[in-house]
Each structure stands twice: as C-alpha cells, then as structure tokens.
CSV table of C-alpha atoms in Angstrom, one decimal:
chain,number,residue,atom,x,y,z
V,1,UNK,CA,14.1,-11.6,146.4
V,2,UNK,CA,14.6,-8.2,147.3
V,3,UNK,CA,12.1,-5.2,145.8
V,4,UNK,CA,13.1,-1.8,146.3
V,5,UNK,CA,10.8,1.3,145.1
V,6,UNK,CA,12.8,4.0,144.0
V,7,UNK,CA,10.1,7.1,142.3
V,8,UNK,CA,6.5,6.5,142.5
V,9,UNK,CA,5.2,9.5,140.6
V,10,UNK,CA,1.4,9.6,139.3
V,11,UNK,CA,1.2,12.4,136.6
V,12,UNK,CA,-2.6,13.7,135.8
V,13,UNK,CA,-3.7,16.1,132.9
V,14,UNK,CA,-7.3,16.3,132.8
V,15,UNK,CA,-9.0,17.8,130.6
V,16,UNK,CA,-12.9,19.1,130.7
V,17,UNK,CA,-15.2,20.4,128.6
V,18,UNK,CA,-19.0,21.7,129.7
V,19,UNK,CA,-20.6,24.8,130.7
V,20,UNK,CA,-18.8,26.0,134.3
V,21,UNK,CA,-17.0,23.3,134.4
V,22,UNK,CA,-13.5,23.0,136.0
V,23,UNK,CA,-11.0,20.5,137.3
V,24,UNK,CA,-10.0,19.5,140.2
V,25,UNK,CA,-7.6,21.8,141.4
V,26,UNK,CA,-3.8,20.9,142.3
V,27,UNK,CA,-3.5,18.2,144.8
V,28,UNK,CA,-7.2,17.2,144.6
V,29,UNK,CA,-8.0,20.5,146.4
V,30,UNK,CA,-11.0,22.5,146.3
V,31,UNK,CA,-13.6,19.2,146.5
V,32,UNK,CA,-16.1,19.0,148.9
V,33,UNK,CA,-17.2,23.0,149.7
V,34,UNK,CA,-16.7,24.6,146.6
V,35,UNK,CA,-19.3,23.7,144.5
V,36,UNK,CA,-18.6,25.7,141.7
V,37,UNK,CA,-19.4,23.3,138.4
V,38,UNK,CA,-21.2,20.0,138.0
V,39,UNK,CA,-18.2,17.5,139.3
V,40,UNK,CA,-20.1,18.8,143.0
V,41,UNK,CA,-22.9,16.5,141.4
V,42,UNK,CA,-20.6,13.4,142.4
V,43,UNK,CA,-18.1,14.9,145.4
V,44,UNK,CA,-21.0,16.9,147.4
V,45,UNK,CA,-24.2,16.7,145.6
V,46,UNK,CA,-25.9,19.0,148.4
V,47,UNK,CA,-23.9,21.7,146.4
V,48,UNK,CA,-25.6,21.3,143.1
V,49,UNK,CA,-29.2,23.6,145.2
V,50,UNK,CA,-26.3,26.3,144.4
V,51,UNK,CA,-27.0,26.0,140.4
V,52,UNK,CA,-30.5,27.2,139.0
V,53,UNK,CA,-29.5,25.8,135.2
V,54,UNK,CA,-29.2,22.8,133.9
V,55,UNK,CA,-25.0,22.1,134.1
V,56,UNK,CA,-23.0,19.4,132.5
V,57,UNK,CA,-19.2,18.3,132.0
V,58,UNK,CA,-17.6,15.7,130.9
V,59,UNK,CA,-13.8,14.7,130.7
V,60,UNK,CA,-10.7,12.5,130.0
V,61,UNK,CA,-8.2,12.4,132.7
V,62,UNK,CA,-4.5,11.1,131.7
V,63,UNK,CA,-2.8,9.0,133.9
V,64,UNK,CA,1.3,7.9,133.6
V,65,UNK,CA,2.7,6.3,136.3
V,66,UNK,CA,6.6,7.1,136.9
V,67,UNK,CA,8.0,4.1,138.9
V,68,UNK,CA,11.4,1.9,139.5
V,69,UNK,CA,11.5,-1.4,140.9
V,70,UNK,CA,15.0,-3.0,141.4
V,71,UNK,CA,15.2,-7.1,141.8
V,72,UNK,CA,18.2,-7.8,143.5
V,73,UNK,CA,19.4,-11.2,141.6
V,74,UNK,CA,22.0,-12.0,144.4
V,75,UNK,CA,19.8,-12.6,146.8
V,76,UNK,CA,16.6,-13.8,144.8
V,77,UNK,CA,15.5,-17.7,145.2
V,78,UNK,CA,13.7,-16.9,141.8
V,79,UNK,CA,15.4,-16.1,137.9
V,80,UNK,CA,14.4,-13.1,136.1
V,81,UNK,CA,14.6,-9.6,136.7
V,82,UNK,CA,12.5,-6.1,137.6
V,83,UNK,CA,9.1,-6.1,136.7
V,84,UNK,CA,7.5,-4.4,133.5
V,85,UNK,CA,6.5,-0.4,132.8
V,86,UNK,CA,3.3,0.6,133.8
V,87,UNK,CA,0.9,1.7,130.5
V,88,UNK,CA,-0.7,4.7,130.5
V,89,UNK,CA,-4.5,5.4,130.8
V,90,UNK,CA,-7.0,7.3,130.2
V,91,UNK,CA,-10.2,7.5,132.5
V,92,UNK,CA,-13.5,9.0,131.2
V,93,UNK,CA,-15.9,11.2,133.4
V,94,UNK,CA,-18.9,12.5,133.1
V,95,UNK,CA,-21.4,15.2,135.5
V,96,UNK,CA,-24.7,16.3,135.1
V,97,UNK,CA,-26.9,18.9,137.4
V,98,UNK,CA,-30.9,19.7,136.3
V,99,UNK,CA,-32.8,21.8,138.2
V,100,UNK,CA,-36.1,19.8,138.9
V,101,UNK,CA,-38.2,22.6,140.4
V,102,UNK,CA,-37.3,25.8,142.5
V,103,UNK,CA,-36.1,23.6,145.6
V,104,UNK,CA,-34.8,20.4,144.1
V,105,UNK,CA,-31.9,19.8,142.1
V,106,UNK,CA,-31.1,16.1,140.5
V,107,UNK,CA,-27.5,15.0,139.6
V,108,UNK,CA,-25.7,11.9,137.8
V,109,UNK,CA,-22.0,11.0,137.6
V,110,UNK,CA,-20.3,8.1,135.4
V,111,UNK,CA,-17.1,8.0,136.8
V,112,UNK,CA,-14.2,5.5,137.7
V,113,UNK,CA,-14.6,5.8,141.5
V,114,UNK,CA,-11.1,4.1,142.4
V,115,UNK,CA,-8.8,1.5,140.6
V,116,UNK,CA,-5.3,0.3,140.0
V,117,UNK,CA,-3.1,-2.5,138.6
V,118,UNK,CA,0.0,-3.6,137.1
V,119,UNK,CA,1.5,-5.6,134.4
V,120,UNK,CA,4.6,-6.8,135.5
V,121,UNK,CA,5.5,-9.4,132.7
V,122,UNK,CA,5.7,-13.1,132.3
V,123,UNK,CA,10.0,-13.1,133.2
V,124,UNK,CA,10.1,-10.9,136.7
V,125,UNK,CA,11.6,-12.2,139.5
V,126,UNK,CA,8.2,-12.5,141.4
V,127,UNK,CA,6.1,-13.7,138.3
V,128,UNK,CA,4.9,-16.7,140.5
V,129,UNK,CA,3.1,-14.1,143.5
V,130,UNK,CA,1.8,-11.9,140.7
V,131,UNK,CA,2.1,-11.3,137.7
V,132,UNK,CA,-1.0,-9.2,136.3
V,133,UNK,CA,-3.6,-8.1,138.6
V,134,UNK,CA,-6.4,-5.1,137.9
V,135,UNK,CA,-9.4,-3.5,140.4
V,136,UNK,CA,-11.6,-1.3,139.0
V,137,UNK,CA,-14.9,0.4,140.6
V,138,UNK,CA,-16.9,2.2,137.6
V,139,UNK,CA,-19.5,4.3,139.4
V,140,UNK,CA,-23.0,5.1,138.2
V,141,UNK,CA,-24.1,7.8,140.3
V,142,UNK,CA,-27.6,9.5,140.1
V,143,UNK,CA,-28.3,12.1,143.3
V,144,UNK,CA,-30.7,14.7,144.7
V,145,UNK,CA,-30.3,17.9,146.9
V,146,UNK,CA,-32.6,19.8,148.7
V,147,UNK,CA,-32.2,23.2,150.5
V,148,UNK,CA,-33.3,23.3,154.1
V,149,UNK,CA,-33.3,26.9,154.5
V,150,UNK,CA,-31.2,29.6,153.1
V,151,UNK,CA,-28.0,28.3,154.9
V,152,UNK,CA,-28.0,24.7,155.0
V,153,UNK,CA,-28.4,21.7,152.2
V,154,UNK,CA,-28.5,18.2,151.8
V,155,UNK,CA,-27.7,15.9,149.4
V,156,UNK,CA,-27.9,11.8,148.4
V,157,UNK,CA,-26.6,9.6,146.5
V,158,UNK,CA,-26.8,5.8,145.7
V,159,UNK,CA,-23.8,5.0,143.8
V,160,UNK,CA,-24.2,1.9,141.9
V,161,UNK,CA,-20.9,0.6,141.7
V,162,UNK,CA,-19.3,-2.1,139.1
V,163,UNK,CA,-16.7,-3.8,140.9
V,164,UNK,CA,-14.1,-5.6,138.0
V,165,UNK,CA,-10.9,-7.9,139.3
V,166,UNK,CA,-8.9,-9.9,137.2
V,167,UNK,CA,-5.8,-11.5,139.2
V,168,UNK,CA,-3.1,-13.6,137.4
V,169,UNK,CA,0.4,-15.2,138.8
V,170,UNK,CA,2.2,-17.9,137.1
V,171,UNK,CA,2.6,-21.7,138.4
V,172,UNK,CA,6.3,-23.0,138.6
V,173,UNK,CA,6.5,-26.1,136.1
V,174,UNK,CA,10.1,-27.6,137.2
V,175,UNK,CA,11.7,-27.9,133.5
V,176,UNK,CA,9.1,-27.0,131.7
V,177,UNK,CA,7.3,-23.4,130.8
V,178,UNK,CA,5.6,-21.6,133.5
V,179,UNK,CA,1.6,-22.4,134.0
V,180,UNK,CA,-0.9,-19.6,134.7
V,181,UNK,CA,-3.6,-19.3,137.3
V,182,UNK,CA,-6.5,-16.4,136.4
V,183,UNK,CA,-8.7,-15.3,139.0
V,184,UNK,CA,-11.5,-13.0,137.4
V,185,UNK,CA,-14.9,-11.4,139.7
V,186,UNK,CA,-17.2,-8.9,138.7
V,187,UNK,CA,-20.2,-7.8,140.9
V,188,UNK,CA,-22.6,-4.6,141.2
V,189,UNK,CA,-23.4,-3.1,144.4
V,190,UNK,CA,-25.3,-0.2,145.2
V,191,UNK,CA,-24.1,2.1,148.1
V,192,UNK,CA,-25.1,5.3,149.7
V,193,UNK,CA,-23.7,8.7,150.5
V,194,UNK,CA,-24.9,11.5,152.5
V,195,UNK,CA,-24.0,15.2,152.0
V,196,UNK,CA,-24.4,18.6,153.7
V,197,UNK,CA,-23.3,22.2,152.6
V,198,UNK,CA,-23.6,25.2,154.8
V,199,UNK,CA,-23.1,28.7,153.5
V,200,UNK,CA,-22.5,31.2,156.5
V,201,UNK,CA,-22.4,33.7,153.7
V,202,UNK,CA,-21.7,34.1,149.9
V,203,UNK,CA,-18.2,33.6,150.6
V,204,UNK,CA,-17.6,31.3,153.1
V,205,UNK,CA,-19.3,27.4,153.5
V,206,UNK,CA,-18.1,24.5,154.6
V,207,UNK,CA,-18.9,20.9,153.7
V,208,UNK,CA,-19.2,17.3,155.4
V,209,UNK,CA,-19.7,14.0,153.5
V,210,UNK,CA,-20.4,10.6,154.6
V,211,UNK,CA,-19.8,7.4,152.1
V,212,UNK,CA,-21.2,4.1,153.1
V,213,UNK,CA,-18.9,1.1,152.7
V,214,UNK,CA,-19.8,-0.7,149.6
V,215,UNK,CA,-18.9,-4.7,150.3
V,216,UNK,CA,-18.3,-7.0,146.9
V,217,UNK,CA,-19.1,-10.9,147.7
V,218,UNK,CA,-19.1,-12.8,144.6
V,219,UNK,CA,-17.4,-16.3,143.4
V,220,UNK,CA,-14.9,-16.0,141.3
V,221,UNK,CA,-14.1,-17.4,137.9
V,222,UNK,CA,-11.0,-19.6,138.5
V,223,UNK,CA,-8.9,-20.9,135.4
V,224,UNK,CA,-5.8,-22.9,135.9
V,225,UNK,CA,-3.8,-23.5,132.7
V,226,UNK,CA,-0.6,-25.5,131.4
V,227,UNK,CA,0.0,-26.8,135.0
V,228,UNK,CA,1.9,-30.2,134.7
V,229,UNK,CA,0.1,-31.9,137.8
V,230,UNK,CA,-2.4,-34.7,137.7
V,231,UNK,CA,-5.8,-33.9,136.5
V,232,UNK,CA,-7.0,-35.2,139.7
V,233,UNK,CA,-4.8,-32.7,141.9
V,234,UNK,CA,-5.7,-29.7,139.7
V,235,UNK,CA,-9.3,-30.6,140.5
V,236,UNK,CA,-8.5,-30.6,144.2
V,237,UNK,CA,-7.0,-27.5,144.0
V,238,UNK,CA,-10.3,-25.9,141.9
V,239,UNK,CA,-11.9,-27.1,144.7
V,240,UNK,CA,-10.5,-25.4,147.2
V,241,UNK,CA,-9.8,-21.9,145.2
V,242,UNK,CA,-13.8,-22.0,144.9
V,243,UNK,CA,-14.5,-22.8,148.6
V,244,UNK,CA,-12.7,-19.7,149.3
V,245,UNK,CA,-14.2,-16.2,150.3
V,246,UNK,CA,-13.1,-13.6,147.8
V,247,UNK,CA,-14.5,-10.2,149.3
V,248,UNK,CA,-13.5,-6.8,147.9
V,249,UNK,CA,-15.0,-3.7,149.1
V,250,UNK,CA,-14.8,0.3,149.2
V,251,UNK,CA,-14.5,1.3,152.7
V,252,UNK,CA,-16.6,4.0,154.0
V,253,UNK,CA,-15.0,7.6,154.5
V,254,UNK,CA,-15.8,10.9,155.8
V,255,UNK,CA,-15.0,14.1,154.4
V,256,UNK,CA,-14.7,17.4,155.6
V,257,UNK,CA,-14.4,20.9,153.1
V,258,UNK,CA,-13.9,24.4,153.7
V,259,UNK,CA,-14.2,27.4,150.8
V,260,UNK,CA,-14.0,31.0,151.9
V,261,UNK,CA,-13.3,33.7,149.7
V,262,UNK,CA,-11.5,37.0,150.8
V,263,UNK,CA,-12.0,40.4,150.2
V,264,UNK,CA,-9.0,40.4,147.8
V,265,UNK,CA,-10.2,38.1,145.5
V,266,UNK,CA,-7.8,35.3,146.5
V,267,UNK,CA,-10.3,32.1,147.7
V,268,UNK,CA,-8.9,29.4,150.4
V,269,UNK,CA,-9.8,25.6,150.6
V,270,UNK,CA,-8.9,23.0,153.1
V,271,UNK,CA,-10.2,19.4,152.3
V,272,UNK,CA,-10.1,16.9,154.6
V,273,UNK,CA,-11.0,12.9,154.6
V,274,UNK,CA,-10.8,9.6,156.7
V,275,UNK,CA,-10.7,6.4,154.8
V,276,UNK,CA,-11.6,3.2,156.9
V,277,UNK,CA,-9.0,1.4,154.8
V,278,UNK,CA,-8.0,-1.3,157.2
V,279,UNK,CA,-11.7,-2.6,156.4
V,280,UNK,CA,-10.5,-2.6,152.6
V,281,UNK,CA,-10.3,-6.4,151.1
V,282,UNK,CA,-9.1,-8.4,148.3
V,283,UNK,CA,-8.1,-11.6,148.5
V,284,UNK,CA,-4.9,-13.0,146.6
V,285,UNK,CA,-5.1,-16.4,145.3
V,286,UNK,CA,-1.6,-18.3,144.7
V,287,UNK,CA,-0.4,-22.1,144.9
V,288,UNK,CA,2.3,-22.8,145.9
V,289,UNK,CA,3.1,-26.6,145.0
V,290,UNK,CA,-0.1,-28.0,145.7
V,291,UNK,CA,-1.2,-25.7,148.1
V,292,UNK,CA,-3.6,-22.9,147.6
V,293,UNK,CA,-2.5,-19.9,149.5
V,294,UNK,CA,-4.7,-16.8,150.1
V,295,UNK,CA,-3.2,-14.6,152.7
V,296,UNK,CA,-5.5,-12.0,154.6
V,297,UNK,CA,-4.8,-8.4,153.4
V,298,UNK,CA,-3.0,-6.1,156.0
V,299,UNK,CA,-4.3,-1.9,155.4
V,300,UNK,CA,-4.1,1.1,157.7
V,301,UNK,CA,-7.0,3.7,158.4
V,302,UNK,CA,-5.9,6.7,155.7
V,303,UNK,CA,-6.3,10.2,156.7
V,304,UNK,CA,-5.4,13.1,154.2
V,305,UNK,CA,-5.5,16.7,154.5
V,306,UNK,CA,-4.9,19.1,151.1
V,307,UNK,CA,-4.7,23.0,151.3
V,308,UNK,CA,-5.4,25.3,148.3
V,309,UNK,CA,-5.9,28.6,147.3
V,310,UNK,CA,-6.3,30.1,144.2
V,311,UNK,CA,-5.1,33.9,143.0
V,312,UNK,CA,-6.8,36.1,140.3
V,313,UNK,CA,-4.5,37.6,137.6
V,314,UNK,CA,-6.3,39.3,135.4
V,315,UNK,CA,-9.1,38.8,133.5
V,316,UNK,CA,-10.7,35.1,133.6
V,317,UNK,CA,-7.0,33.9,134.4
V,318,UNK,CA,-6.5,32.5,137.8
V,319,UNK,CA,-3.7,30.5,140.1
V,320,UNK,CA,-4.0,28.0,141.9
V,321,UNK,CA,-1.7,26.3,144.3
C-alpha cells in the first residue's frame, strides 16, 4: 500500500468576544510578549501585571482540514481505497484576568491545549493499522503574576490537563466481516509553566516561557469485538494488550517573544519555540494474526519561528501580516 499526501491545509476562523480581547494574529504571531488582552492569561500569564481591570474573553475557533490521500490499488496487499474526509470542528476557549490587589494579578484559561485525529472509514486500504484514532488535552488553567519591579514580571501556572485517547483499527476475519479492536485512556495531570515579561520601555518587551512536560500513565480500556478466534486466544491476547505500557505525554517547550512598537505606529513581533517532541509518546496497539503489535513512536525535536507586524489604517482598523 502506497499513501501519498497531496494538500494538507488547516483553515482557522476564530472568533472572540470580551472586553480587549483579540485573536491570535496570522500565523500564531504576536503570543508570548504582547500581552495585550486576556488570552496572555494562558500563553504568558506574567503579562496579565500589565492589566489593572478585571478582563475576560471567550471564543470558538473553526477548524476544516483540507487534505488528499491517494491509495495506490496496484500495489496494495489490502482491498479498499483512500481514507475518509476529515469533519470539521469547532474548539471552545475561554480567558479570564482579575486584579487581586495593586501587585498581583490571578488568571484562568479553559482551553483545548493540543489535539488531533482522523476518521478514515471502515473500507480504506489501511483500515486494519487504523482506522479511527483521537488525542485530546483539555486544559484547566488557573495562574498568578507578580511584578518584580517596574521592568520585570513573573508568572505561574499549573495547568491541569485532561488527557482523552480513543484508538480503533479493524481485525482481518478471513471470509467473514472485519472485527474491531478499541483502545480508550483518559487521565488528569497537572503540570507547571513558568513565565517572565520584561518591558525595556512602553514599547518594546520581550518574553520567555518555560512548560514542564506533562507525562500521561494510565491502563487503558481494551475492547476486542466480532473477532472469529477462540475465546481462549482472544483472552491471551487481552492479556498481553493490558501488560503493555500505554504512555502519552506533552513535551516540555520553551518559548521566546519579542513586541516592539515604532514611532510610526506600525508594531513588530517575532515568536519563537522549541518543542522536545522526540520525548512525545503514544503507543499504537494493533494484532496482527495473533500477535499484539505496539511499535515505539519515532518524533523529531520541533523548532518554529513566526514574524508579524501589524499596520494602522485608520481609525480602530488595523493590518496584520
């Protein structure tokens, strides 16, 4: 079987409402130094000693992905054919920031901190490696900031993370229909993330951000179904499905931000972040005959660097690029 990605495209339309709120800006720019409306509460909270009134925003981001998977039959060991659309969703958000006394400022986020998934379909070509699968981290986020002196703040956080996996292939049933193995884990974890801001005047600051690795260990709830096998070799292979690790985890990351804001009007941002992502796990569970295969997952370390400025035009009407 041969898989060939033509377009991966992921198209976002968020919308916010809340008193000075705003989105992200284009390419996830303008995160970590900016600090301009109560999302800092979750990406920087030692931003949120820049607000003296209680702040709050709330949204519903849109997500479509755009994507083309081509099977090539001629060389597949396997029937069927490409795998299934991906459905849109839509991910809630919500930011709060409350002045608790002239120094200290308290936070809290509820937020989908990362995720993705598929539904491929019960007739694609690699229906028996996977067939659904789903990871989702929903964040509960409360956080404080204090200001040093007039320059320097710092923040915390202790995210309390839900972690949610459902995995699903199907099970090869010579002449007859296909079984289904389900693999399903949910855990909560609390983490911990340490901020800075430093404003070397009104107009220029930069940012740095630390987030602690948050590891998942739980056992999983393992459901084989319509599998033609003896009961006694399905039981075997229960067996050995729950003697196995299953481990999923955020890695920890480091982020950098700069905001500076020129003369002109026109403000610069650079953001800038290291992902330890070849500590990122998730264990797939397949069988294979009467084997039970769980292959080690293979990442690279991700590093990412985004660019923005934005342009007044008249009024309250800006650009950003």
């Amino acid at each position: 079987m041969t898989l060939r990605l033509i377009f991966p495209l992921i198209l976002a339309l968020t919308v916010l409402h809340g008193e000075r709120s705003h989105a992200f800006g284009p390419g996830y720019t303008r995160i970590n130094a900016v600090a301009e409306s109560a999302e800092t509460a979750y990406t920087n909270p030692a931003g949120m000693t820049r607000f003296d009134e209680k702040t709050t925003s709330a949204g519903v981001t849109f997500i479509q992905s755009f994507k083309e998977f081509d099977v090539d039959e001629s060389r597949s060991t396997v029937d069927g054919g490409d795998p299934g659309d991906s459905d849109p969703l839509l991910v809630p958000s919500y930011y709060h920031i409350r002045p608790i006394n002239e120094k200290w400022r308290f936070g809290f986020a509820a937020n989908v901190a990362a995720g993705f998934g598929a539904d491929n379909g019960s007739s694609w070509a690699g229906r028996y490696y996977s067939n659904e699968f789903s990871l989702a981290f929903i964040s509960l986020t409360p956080s404080v900031a204090y200001p040093v002196n007039d320059k320097l703040s710092l923040g915390l956080s202790i995210p309390v993370t839900i972690s949610n996996s459902v995995t699903t292939s199907l099970i090869n049933n010579p002449g007859q229909n296909d079984g289904e193995l389900e693999v399903e884990s949910t855990e909560v974890s609390p983490s911990l993330n340490i901020s800075s801001l430093y404003e070397f005047s009104q107009n220029t600051r930069i940012a740095f951000i630390y987030r602690a690795e948050t590891d998942y260990d739980t056992d999983p709830d393992v459901e084989i179904k319509r599998y033609s096998l003896p009961a006694n070799v399905i039981d075997n292979i229960e067996d050995a499905i729950d003697s196995l690790e299953y481990n999923s985890n955020l890695p920890q990351s480091v982020s950098f931000g700069l905001f500076h804001e020129l003369d002109s009007g026109w403000q610069i941002t650079l953001d800038a972040v290291w992902i330890d992502f070849s500590e990122f796990g998730i264990t797939e569970i397949s069988i294979v005959g009467q084997d039970v295969v769980a292959p080690d997952s293979n990442f690279n370390d991700i590093y990412a660097l985004s660019v923005g400025a934005q342009m007044p035009v008249k009024g309250d009407t800006t650009w950003r690029f």
